[in-house]
Tab-separated table of C-alpha atoms in Angstrom:
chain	number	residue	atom	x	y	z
C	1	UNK	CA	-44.615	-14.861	20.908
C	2	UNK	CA	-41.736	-16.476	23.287
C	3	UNK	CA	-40.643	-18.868	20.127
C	4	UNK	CA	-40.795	-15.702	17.838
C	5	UNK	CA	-38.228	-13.440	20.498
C	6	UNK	CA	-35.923	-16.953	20.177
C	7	UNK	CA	-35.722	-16.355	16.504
C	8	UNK	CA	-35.544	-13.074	16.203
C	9	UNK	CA	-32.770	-13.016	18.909
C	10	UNK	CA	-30.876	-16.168	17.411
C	11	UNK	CA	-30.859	-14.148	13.713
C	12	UNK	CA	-29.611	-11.489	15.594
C	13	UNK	CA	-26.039	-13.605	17.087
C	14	UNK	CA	-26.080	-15.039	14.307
C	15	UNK	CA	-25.311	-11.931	12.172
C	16	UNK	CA	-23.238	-10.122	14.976
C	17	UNK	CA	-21.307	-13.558	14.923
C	18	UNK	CA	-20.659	-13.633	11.327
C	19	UNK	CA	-17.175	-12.973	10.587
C	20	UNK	CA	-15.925	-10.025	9.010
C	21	UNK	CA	-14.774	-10.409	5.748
C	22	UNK	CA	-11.261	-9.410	5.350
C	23	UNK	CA	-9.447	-6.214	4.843
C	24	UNK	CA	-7.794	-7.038	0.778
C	25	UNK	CA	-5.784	-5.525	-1.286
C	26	UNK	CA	-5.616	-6.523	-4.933
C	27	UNK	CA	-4.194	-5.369	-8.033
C	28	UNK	CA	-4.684	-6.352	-12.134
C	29	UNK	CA	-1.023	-5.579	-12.677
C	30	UNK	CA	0.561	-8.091	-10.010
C	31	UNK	CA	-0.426	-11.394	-10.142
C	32	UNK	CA	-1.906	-12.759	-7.050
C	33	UNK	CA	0.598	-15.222	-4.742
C	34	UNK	CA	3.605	-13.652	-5.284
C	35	UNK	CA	4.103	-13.427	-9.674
C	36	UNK	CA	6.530	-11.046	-11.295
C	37	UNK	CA	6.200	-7.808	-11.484
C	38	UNK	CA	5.307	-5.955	-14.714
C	39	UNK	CA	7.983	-3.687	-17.131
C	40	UNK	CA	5.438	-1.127	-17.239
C	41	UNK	CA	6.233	-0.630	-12.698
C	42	UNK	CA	9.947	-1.478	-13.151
C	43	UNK	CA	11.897	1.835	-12.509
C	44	UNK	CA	13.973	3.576	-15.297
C	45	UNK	CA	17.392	4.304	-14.175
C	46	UNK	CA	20.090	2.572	-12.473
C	47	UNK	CA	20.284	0.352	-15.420
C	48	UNK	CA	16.816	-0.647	-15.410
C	49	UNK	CA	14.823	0.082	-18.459
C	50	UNK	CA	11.087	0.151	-17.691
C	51	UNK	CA	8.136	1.984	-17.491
C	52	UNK	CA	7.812	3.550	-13.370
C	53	UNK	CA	4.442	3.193	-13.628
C	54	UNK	CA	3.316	2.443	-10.341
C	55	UNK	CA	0.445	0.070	-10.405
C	56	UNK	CA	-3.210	-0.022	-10.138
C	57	UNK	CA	-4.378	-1.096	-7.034
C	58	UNK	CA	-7.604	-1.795	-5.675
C	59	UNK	CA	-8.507	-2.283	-1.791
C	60	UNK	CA	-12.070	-3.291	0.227
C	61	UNK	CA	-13.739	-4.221	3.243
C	62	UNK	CA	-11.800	-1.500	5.445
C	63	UNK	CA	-12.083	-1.979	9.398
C	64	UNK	CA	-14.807	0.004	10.917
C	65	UNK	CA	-13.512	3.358	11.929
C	66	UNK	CA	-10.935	3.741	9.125
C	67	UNK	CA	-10.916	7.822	8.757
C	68	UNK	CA	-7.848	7.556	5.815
C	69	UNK	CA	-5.310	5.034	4.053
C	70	UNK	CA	-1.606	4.971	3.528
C	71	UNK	CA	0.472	2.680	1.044
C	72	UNK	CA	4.320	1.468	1.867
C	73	UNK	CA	6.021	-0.622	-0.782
C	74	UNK	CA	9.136	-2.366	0.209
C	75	UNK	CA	11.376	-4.100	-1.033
C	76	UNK	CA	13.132	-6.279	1.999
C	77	UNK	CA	15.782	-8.320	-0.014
C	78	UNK	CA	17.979	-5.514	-0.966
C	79	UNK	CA	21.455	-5.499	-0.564
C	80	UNK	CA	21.096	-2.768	2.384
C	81	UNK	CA	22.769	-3.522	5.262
C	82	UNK	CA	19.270	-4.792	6.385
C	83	UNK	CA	17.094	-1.731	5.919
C	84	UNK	CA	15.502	-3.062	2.753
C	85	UNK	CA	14.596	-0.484	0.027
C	86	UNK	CA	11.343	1.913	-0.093
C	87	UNK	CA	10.150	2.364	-3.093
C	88	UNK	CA	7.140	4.335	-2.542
C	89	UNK	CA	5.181	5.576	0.411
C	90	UNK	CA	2.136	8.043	-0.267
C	91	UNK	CA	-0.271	8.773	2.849
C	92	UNK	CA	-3.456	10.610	3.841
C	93	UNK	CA	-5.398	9.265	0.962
C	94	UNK	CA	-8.981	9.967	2.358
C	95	UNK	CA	-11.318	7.197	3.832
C	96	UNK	CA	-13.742	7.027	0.585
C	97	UNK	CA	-11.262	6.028	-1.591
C	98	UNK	CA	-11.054	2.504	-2.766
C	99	UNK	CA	-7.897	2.385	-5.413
C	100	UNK	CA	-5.497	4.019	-7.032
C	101	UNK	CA	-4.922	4.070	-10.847
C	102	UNK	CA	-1.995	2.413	-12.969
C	103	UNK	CA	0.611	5.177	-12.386
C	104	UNK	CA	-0.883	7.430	-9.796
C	105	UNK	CA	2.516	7.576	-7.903
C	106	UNK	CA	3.857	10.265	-10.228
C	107	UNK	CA	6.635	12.047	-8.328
C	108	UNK	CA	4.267	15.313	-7.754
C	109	UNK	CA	0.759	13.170	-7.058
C	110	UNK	CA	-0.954	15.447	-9.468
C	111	UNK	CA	-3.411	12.177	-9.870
C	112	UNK	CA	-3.433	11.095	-6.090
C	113	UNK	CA	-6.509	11.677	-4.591
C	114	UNK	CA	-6.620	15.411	-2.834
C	115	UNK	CA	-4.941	15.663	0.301
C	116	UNK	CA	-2.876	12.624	-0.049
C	117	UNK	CA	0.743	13.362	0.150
C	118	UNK	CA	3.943	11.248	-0.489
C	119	UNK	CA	7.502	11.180	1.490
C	120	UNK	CA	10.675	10.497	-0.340
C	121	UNK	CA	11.336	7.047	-1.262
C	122	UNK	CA	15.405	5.441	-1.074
C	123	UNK	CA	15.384	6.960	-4.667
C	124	UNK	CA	15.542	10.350	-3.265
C	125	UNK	CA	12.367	11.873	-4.323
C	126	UNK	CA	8.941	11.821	-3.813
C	127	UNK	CA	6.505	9.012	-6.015
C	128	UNK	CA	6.965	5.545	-6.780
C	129	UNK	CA	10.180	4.468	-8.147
C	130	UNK	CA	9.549	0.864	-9.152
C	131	UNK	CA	11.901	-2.777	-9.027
C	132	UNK	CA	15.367	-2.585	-10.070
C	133	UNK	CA	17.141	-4.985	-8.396
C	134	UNK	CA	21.067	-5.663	-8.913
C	135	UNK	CA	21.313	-7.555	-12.066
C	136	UNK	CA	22.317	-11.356	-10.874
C	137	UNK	CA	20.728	-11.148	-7.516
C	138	UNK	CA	17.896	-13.882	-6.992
C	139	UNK	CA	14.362	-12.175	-7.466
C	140	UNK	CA	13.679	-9.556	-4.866
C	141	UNK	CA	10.198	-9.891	-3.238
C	142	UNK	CA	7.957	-5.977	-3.495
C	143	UNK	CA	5.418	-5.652	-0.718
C	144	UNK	CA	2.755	-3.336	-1.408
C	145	UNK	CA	0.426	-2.763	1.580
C	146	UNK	CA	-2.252	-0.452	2.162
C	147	UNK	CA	-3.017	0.761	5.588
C	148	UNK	CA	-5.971	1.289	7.295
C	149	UNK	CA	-5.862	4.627	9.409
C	150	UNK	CA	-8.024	5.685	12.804
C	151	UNK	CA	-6.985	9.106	12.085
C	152	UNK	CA	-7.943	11.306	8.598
C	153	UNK	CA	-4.283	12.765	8.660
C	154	UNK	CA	-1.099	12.229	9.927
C	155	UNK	CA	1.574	14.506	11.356
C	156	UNK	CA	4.145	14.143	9.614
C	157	UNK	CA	7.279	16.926	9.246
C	158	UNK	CA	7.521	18.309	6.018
C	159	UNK	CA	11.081	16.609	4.948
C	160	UNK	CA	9.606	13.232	6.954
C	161	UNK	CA	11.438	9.680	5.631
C	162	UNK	CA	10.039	6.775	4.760
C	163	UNK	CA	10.900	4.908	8.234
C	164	UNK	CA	9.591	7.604	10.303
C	165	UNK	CA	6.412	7.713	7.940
C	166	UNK	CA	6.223	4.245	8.504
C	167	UNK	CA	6.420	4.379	11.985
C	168	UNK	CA	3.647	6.584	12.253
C	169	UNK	CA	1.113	4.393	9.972
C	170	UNK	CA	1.771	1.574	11.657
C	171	UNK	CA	1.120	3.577	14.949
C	172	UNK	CA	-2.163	4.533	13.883
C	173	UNK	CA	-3.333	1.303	12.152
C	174	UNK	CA	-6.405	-0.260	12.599
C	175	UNK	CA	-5.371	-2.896	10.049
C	176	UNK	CA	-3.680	-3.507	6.450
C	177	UNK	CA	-3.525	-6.004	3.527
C	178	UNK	CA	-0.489	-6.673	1.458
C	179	UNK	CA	0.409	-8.233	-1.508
C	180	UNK	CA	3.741	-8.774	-2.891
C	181	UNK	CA	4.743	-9.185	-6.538
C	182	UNK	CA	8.623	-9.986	-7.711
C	183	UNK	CA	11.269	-9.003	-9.907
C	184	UNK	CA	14.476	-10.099	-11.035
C	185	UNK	CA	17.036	-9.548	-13.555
């Protein structure tokens, strides 16, 4: 009986020792360690020419207690003074949702999950507005990362930007994963 409690209780660390496996995001239109981004994300306008289709993106193996998700993609090497460049920051996507389809970000979400919202991005408008770096600058790095939320919403002001919708996923994360995809011209 004694050697069968020593088992049962040495299974039982065991598990509860095992690590967690890791909070990942992924997506089939970036290639993983750092490739270039597709013309079908690239953003149309300011001389670029491609198709501002945000892309797919797929996420797993949330933290325990994640109630929601949010997804910032920035662009730190822009000629900004510093700031970098948003393009795209959509939040409140509910806690059962595991990916977002190839062009989700339109600028009205019509195909984001319901409730999830979006704040304007440096473009000026709501929805992804993909790479379009100045033409000659080195390749500029895009971060996507996905957020995992202890809250279901957040409070965010109507006319919110992205830095202060930042600000407030990163207050109320209980973890993220990133990957970052480039694009030059």
């Amino acid at each position: 009986m004694a050697l069968k409690h020593i088992l049962a209780s040495s299974l039982l660390l065991a598990v509860a020792a095992a690590p967690a496996a890791a909070f990942e995001l992924r997506s089939p239109d970036i290639p993983p360690g750092g490739g270039p981004i597709d013309e079908a994300s690239v953003y149309d306008g300011f001389g670029c020419k491609g198709g501002n289709l945000s892309p797919a993106l797929t996420w797993r193996d949330a933290p325990p207690g994640t109630k929601s998700f949010a997804i910032l993609v920035h662009d730190p090497d822009a000629p900004t003074g510093g700031a970098g460049f948003w393009h795209w920051v959509v939040y409140d996507i509910p806690a059962f949702v595991t990916g977002l389809p190839q062009g989700a970000g339109t600028q009205y979400g019509a195909t984001l999950p319901k409730g999830a919202k979006q704040v304007a991005t440096d473009f000026g408008a709501p929805g992804y507005g993909g790479p379009c770096p100045p033409k000659g600058d080195k390749p500029h790095h895009y971060n996507f990362t996905v957020y995992a939320l202890k809250v279901e919403r957040l409070d965010l002001p109507p006319h919110a930007t992205a830095s202060v919708a930042g600000f407030m996923i990163n207050a109320n994360a209980l973890g993220r994963a990133s990957l970052t995809g480039t694009y030059g011209r």
